[in-house]
CSV table of C-alpha atoms in Angstrom, one decimal:
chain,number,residue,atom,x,y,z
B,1,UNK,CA,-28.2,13.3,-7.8
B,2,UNK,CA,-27.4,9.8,-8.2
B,3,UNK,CA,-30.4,7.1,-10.1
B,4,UNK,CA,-30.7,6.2,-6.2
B,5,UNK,CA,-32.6,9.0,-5.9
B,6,UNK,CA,-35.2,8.9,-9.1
B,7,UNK,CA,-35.7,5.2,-7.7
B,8,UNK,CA,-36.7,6.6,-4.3
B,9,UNK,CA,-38.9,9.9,-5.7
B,10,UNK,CA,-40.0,6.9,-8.0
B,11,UNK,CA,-41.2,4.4,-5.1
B,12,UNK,CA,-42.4,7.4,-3.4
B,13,UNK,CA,-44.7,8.6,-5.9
B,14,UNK,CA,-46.4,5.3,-5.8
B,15,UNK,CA,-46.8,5.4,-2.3
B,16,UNK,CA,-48.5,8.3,-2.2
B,17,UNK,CA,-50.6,7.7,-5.0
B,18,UNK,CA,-51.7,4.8,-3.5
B,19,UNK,CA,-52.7,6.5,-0.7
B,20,UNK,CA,-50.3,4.9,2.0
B,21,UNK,CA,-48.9,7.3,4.2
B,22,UNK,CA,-45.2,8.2,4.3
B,23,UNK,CA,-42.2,10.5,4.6
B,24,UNK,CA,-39.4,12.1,2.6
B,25,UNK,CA,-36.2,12.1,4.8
B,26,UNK,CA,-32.9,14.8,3.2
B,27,UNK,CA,-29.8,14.8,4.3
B,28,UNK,CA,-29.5,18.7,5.0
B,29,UNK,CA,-26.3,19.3,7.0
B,30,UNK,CA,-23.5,17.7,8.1
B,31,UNK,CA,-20.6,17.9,10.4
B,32,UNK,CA,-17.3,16.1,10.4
B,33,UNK,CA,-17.3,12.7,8.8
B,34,UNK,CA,-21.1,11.6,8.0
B,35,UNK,CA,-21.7,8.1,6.1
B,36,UNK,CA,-23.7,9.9,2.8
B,37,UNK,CA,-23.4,12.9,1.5
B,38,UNK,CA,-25.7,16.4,2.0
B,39,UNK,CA,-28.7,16.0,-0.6
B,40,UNK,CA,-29.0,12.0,0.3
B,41,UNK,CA,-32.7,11.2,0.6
B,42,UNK,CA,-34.6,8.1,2.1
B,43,UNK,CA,-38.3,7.4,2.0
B,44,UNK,CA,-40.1,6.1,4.8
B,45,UNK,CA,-43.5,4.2,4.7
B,46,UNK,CA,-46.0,3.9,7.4
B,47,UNK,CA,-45.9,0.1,7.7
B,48,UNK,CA,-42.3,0.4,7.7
B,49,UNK,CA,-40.9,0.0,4.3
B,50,UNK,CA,-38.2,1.9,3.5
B,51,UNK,CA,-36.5,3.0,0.5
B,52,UNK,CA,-32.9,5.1,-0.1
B,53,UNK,CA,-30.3,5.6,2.7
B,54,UNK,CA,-29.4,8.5,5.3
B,55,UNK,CA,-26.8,6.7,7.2
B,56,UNK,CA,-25.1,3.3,6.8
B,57,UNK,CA,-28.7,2.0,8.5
B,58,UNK,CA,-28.9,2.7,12.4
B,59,UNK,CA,-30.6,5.8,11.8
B,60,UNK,CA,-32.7,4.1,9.1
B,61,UNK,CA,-33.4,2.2,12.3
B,62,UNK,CA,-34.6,4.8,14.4
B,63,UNK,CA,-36.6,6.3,11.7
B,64,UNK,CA,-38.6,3.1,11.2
B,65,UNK,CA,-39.2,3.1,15.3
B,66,UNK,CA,-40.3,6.7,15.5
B,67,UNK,CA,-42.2,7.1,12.6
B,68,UNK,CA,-44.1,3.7,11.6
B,69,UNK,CA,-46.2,1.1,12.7
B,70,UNK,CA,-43.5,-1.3,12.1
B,71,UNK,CA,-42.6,-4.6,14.6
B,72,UNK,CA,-46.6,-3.9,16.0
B,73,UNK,CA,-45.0,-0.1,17.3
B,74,UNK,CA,-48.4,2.3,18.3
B,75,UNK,CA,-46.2,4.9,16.2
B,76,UNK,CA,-48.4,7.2,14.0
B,77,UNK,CA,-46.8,8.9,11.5
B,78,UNK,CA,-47.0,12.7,11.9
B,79,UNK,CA,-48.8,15.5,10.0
B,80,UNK,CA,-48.3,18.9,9.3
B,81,UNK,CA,-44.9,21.1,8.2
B,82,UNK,CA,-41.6,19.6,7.7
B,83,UNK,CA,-39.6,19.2,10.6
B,84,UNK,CA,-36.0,19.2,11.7
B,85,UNK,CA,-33.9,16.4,13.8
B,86,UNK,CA,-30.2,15.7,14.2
B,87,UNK,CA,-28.4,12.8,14.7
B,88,UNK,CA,-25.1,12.5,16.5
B,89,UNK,CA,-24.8,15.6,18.1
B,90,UNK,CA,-23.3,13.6,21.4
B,91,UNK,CA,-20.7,11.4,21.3
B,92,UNK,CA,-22.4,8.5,22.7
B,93,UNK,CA,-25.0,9.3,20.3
B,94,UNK,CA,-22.8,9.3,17.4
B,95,UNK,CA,-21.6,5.7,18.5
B,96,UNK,CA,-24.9,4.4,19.0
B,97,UNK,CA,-26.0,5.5,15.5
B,98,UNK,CA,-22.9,4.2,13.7
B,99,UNK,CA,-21.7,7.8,12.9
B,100,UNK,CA,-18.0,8.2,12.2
B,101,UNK,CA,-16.2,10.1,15.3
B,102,UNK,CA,-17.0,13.8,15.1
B,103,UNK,CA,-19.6,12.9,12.9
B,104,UNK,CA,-23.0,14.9,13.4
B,105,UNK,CA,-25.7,15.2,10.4
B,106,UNK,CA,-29.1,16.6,10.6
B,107,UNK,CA,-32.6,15.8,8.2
B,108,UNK,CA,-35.2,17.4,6.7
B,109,UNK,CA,-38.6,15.2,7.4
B,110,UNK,CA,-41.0,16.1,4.7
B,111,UNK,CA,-44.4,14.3,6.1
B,112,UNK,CA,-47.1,12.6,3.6
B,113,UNK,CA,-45.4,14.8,0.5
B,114,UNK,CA,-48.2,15.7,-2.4
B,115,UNK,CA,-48.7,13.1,-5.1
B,116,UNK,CA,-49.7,14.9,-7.8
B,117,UNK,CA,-45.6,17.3,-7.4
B,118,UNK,CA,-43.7,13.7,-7.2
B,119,UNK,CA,-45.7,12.5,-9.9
B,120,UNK,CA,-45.1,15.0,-11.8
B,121,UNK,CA,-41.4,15.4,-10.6
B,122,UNK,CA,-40.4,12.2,-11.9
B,123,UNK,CA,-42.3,12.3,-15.2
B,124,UNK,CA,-39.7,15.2,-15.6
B,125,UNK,CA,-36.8,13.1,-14.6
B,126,UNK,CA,-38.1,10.0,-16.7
B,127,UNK,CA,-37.8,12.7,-19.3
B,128,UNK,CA,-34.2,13.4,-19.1
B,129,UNK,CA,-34.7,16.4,-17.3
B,130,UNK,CA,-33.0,18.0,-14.4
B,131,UNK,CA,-35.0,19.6,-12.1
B,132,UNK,CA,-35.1,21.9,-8.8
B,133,UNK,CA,-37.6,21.0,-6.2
B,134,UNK,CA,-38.1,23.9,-3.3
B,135,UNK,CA,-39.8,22.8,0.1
B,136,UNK,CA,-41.6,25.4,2.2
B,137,UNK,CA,-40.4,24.7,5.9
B,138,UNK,CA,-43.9,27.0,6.4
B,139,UNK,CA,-46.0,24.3,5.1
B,140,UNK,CA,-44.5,21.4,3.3
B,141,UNK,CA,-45.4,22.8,-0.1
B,142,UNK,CA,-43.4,21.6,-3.0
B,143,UNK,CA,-42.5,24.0,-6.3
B,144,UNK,CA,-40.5,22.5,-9.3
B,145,UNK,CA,-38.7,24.1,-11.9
B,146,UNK,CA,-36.5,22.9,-14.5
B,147,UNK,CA,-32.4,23.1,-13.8
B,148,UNK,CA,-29.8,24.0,-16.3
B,149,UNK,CA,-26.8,22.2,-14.2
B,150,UNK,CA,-26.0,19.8,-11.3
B,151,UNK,CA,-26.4,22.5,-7.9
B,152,UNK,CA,-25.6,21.7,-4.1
B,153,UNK,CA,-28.3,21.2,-1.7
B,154,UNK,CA,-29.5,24.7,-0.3
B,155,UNK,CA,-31.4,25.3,3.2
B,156,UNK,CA,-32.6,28.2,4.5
B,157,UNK,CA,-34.8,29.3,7.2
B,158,UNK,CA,-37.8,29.5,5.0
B,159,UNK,CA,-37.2,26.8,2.4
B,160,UNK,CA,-34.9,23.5,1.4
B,161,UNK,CA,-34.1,23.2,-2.4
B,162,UNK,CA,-32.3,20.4,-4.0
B,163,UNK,CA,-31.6,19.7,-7.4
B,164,UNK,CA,-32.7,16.2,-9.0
B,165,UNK,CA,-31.1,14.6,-12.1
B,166,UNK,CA,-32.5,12.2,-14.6
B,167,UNK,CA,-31.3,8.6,-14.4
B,168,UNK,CA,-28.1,8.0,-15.8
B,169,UNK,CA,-28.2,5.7,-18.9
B,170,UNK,CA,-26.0,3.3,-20.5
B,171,UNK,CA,-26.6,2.0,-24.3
B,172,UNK,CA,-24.7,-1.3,-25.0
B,173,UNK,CA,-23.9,-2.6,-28.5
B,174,UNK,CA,-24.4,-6.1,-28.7
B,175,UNK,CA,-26.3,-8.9,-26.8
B,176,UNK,CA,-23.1,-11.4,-25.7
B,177,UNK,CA,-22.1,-13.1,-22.6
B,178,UNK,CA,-20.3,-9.9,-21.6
B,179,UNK,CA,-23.2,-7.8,-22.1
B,180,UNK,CA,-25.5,-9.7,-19.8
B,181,UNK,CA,-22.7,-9.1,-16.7
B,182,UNK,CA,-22.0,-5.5,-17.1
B,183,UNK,CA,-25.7,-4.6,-18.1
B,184,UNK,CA,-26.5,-6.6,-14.7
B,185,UNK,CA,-23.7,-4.8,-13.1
B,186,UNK,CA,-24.9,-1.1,-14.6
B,187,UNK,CA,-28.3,-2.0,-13.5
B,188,UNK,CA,-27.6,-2.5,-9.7
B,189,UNK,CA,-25.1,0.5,-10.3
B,190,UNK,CA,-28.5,2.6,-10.9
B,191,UNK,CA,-28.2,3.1,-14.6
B,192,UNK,CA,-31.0,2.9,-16.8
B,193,UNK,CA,-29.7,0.5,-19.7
B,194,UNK,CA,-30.6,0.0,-23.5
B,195,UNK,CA,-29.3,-3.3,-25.3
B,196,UNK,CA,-29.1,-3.1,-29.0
B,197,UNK,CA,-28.5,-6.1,-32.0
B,198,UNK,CA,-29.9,-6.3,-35.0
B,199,UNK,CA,-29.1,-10.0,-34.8
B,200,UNK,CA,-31.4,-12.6,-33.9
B,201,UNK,CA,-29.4,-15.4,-33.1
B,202,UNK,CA,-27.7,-13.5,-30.4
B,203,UNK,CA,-30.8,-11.4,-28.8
B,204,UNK,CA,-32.7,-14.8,-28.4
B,205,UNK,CA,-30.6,-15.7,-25.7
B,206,UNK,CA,-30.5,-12.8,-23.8
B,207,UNK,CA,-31.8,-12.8,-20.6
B,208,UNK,CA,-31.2,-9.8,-18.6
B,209,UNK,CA,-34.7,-8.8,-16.5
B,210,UNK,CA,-35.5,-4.2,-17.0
B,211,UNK,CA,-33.3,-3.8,-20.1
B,212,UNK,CA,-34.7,-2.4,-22.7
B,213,UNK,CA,-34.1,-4.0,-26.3
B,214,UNK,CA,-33.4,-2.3,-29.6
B,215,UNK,CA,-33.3,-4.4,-32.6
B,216,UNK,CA,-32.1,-1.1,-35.2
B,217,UNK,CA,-29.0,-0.9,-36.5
B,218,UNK,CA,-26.1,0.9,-34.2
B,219,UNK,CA,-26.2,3.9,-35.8
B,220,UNK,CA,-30.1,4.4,-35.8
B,221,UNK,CA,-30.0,3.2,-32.1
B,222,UNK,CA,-27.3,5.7,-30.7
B,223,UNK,CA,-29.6,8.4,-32.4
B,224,UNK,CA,-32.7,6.9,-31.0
B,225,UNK,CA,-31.1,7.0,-27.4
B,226,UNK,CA,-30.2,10.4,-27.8
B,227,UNK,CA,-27.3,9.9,-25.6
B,228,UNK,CA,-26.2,13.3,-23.1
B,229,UNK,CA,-24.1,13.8,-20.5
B,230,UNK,CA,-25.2,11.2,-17.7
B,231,UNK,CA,-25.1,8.4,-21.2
B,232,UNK,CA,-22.5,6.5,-22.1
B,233,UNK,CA,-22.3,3.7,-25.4
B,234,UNK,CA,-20.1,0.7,-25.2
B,235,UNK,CA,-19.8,-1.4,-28.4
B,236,UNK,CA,-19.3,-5.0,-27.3
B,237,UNK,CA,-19.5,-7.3,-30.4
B,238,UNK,CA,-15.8,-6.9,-32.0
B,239,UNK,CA,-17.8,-6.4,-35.3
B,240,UNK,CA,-16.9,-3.4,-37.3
B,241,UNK,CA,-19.7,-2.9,-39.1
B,242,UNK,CA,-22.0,-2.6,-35.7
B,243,UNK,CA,-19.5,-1.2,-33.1
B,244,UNK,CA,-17.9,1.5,-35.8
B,245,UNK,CA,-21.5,2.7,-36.7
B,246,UNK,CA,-22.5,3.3,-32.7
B,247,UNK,CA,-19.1,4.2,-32.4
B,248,UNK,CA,-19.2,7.0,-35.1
B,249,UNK,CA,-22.1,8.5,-34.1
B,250,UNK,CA,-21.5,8.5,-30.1
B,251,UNK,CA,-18.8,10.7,-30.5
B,252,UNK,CA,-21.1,13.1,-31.9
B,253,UNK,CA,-23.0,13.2,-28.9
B,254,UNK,CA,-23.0,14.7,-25.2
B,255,UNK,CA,-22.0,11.1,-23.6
B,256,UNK,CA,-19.4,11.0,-21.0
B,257,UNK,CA,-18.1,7.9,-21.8
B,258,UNK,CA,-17.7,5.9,-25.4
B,259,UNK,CA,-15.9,3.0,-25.9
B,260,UNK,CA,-15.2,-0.3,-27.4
B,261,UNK,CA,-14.0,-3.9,-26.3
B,262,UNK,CA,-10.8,-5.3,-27.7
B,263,UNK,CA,-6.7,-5.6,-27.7
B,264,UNK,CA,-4.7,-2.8,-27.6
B,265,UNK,CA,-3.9,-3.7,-31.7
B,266,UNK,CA,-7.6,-4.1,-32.4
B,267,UNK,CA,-8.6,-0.6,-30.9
B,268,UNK,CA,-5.4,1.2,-33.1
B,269,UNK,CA,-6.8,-0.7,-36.1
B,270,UNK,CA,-10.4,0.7,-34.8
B,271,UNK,CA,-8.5,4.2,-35.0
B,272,UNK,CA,-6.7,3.7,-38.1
B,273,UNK,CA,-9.8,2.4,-39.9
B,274,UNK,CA,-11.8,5.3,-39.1
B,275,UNK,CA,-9.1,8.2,-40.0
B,276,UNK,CA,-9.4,6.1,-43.5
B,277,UNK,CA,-12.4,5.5,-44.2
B,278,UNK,CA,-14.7,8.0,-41.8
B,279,UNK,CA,-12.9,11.6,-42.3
B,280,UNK,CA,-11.8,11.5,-38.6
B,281,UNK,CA,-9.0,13.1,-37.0
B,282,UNK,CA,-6.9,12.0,-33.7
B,283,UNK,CA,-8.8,15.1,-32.3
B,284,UNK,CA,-12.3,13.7,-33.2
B,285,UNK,CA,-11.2,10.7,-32.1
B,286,UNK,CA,-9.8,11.5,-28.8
B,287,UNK,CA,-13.1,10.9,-26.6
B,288,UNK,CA,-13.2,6.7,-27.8
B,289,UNK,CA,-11.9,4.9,-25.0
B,290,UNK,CA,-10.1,1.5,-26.3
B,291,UNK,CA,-9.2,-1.2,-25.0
B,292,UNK,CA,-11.7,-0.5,-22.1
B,293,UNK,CA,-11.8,-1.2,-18.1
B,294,UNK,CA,-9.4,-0.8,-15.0
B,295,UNK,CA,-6.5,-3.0,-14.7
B,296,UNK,CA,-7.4,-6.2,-12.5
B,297,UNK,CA,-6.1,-8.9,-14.4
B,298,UNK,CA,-9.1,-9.7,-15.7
B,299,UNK,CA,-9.9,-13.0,-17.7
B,300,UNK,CA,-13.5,-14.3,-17.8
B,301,UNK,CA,-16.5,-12.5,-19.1
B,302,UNK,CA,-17.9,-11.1,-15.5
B,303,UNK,CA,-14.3,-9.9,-14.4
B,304,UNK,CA,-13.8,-8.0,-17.5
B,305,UNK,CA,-17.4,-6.7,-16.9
B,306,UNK,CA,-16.0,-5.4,-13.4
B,307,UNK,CA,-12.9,-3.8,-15.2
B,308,UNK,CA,-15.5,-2.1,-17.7
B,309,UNK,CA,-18.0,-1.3,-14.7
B,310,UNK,CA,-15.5,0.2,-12.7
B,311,UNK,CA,-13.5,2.4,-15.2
B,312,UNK,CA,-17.3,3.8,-16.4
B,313,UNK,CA,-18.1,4.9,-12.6
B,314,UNK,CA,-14.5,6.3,-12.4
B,315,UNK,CA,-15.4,8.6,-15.5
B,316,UNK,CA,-18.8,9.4,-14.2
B,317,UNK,CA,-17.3,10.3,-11.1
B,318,UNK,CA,-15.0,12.4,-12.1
B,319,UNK,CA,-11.9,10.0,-10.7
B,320,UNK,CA,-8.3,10.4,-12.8
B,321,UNK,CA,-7.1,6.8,-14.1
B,322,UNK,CA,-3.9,6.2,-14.1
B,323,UNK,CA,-2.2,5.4,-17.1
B,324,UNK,CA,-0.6,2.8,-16.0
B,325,UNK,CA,-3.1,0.9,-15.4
B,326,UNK,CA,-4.8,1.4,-19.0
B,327,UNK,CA,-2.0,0.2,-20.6
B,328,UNK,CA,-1.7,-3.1,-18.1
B,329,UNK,CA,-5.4,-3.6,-18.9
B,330,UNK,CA,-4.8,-3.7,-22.8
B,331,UNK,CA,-2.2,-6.3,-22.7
B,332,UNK,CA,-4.5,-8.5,-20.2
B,333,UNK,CA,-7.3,-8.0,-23.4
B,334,UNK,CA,-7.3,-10.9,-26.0
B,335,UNK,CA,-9.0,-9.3,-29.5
């Protein structure tokens, strides 16, 4: 359910409504070590293109030989019900495929998948919302139906379903030098990201290609975003009177992850201000992450965009940080 695969439904979709032939390749089942995970899709285009990953690339490889017109191959794409093929099963078959030992996965192959169900799959997903899709292994036809939480793939002899998410998002708070490397880094990461300043000087310079700009204040921003649980806000300006106010009301949202640049004396100060003067509590308080980032000894603006980058995808994924290395990181801050 990761933005990897709204970019591939997304590419996809245009395919399709373009009229260019193509397939929809799941990850179903796997045995022993496999290089992506059950639920992994890939699309496949007749002439070749190729979109998403089933495998770290040699079966991408065989997919584009069997099923395209790629390198001047007579291949013809297929027609007709989805079909079934594993990869892997053999152990010279596992090597020649760059499978881990032991490693044996099989796919789905969804051929020439309906416009009109992706199209309207991802207008769902553009929405925000998470959403089950159901394959007939009869027939190849698609149903959707909106989810209420993240599910594991599920395959059956009749029918494949697999839960989609909406991209995740990430709403920065002001347009500096560090802004343009982790919005760059969050974008290759497969985030959807939303830059916000109010202040000329500073957006006039940016230069960050697919990032969406909001010139409102913090506050109005953060409640324009509407931030949920695949969001997160980082407040990047060491100004007060913008990060407090996207501060303040990011807390009140669904985001799994809000936090601020700065020392470790700047972000108690941050703390201290906001029990005085906001009616917070340590409690209300105890979601703001400050100083923020991993512990790598960070100095210049892009490697304390890595620490940042890398302490987020920790969060998202659900990976403990040590404390150790949060306190390290805060002395390695300057304010």
């Amino acid at each position: 359910m990761e933005n990897l695969d709204v970019m591939v439904l997304r590419t996809l979709r245009d395919w399709r409504l373009a009229g260019r032939r193509a397939l929809l390749t799941t990850v179903v089942r796997t045995w022993g070590s496999s290089p992506r995970p059950v639920g992994s899709i890939m699309a496949l285009a007749e002439d070749g293109a190729v979109v998403g990953s089933v495998s770290g690339g040699c079966i991408e490889d065989d997919l584009i030989a069997r099923y395209s017109r790629a390198h001047g191959a007579d291949n013809a794409m297929p027609t007709g019900a989805p079909s079934m093929v594993k990869y892997g099963i053999t152990a010279d078959e596992a090597h020649r495929f760059g499978l881990p030992c032991g490693g044996t996965l099989e796919l789905l192959l969804e051929y020439d998948p309906d416009a009109e169900s992706l199209k309207a799959l991802v207008a769902e997903l553009e929405q925000g919302h998470m959403m089950q899709r159901t394959v007939s292994l009869k027939d190849g036809s698609v149903r959707l139906a909106p989810s209420l939480a993240p599910a594991e793939l599920k395959v059956t002899e009749g029918e494949l379903v697999n839960t989609f998410g909406p991209e995740y998002r990430m709403l920065l708070i002001g347009a500096g030098q560090l802004a343009e490397y982790l919005a760059t880094m969050a974008r290759f990461s497969g985030f959807a990201v939303t830059l916000c300043d109010p202040r000329t000087e500073y957006r006039a310079v940016w230069d960050v290609p697919g990032v969406a700009i909001s010139t409102e204040m913090p506050d109005d921003a953060v409640r324009a975003f509407k931030p949920d649980r695949r969001s997160c806000v980082v407040a990047l300006t060491h100004d007060p009177k913008l990060d407090d106010l996207a501060l303040l009301e990011a807390l009140e949202t669904d985001a799994f992850y809000v936090g601020a640049i700065g020392s470790r004396r700047n972000a108690q100060a941050r703390r201290d201000r906001m029990i005085e003067h906001f009616e917070q509590t340590e409690s209300s308080l105890a979601r703001l992450r400050g100083p923020i980032g991993i512990y790598i000894g960070s100095k210049t603006p892009p490697e304390i965009a890595v620490s940042v980058m890398a302490e987020i995808l920790a969060v998202k994924n659900g990976v403990p940080l040590p404390r150790e290395m949060e306190v390290a990181h805060a002395k390695s801050l300057q304010a």
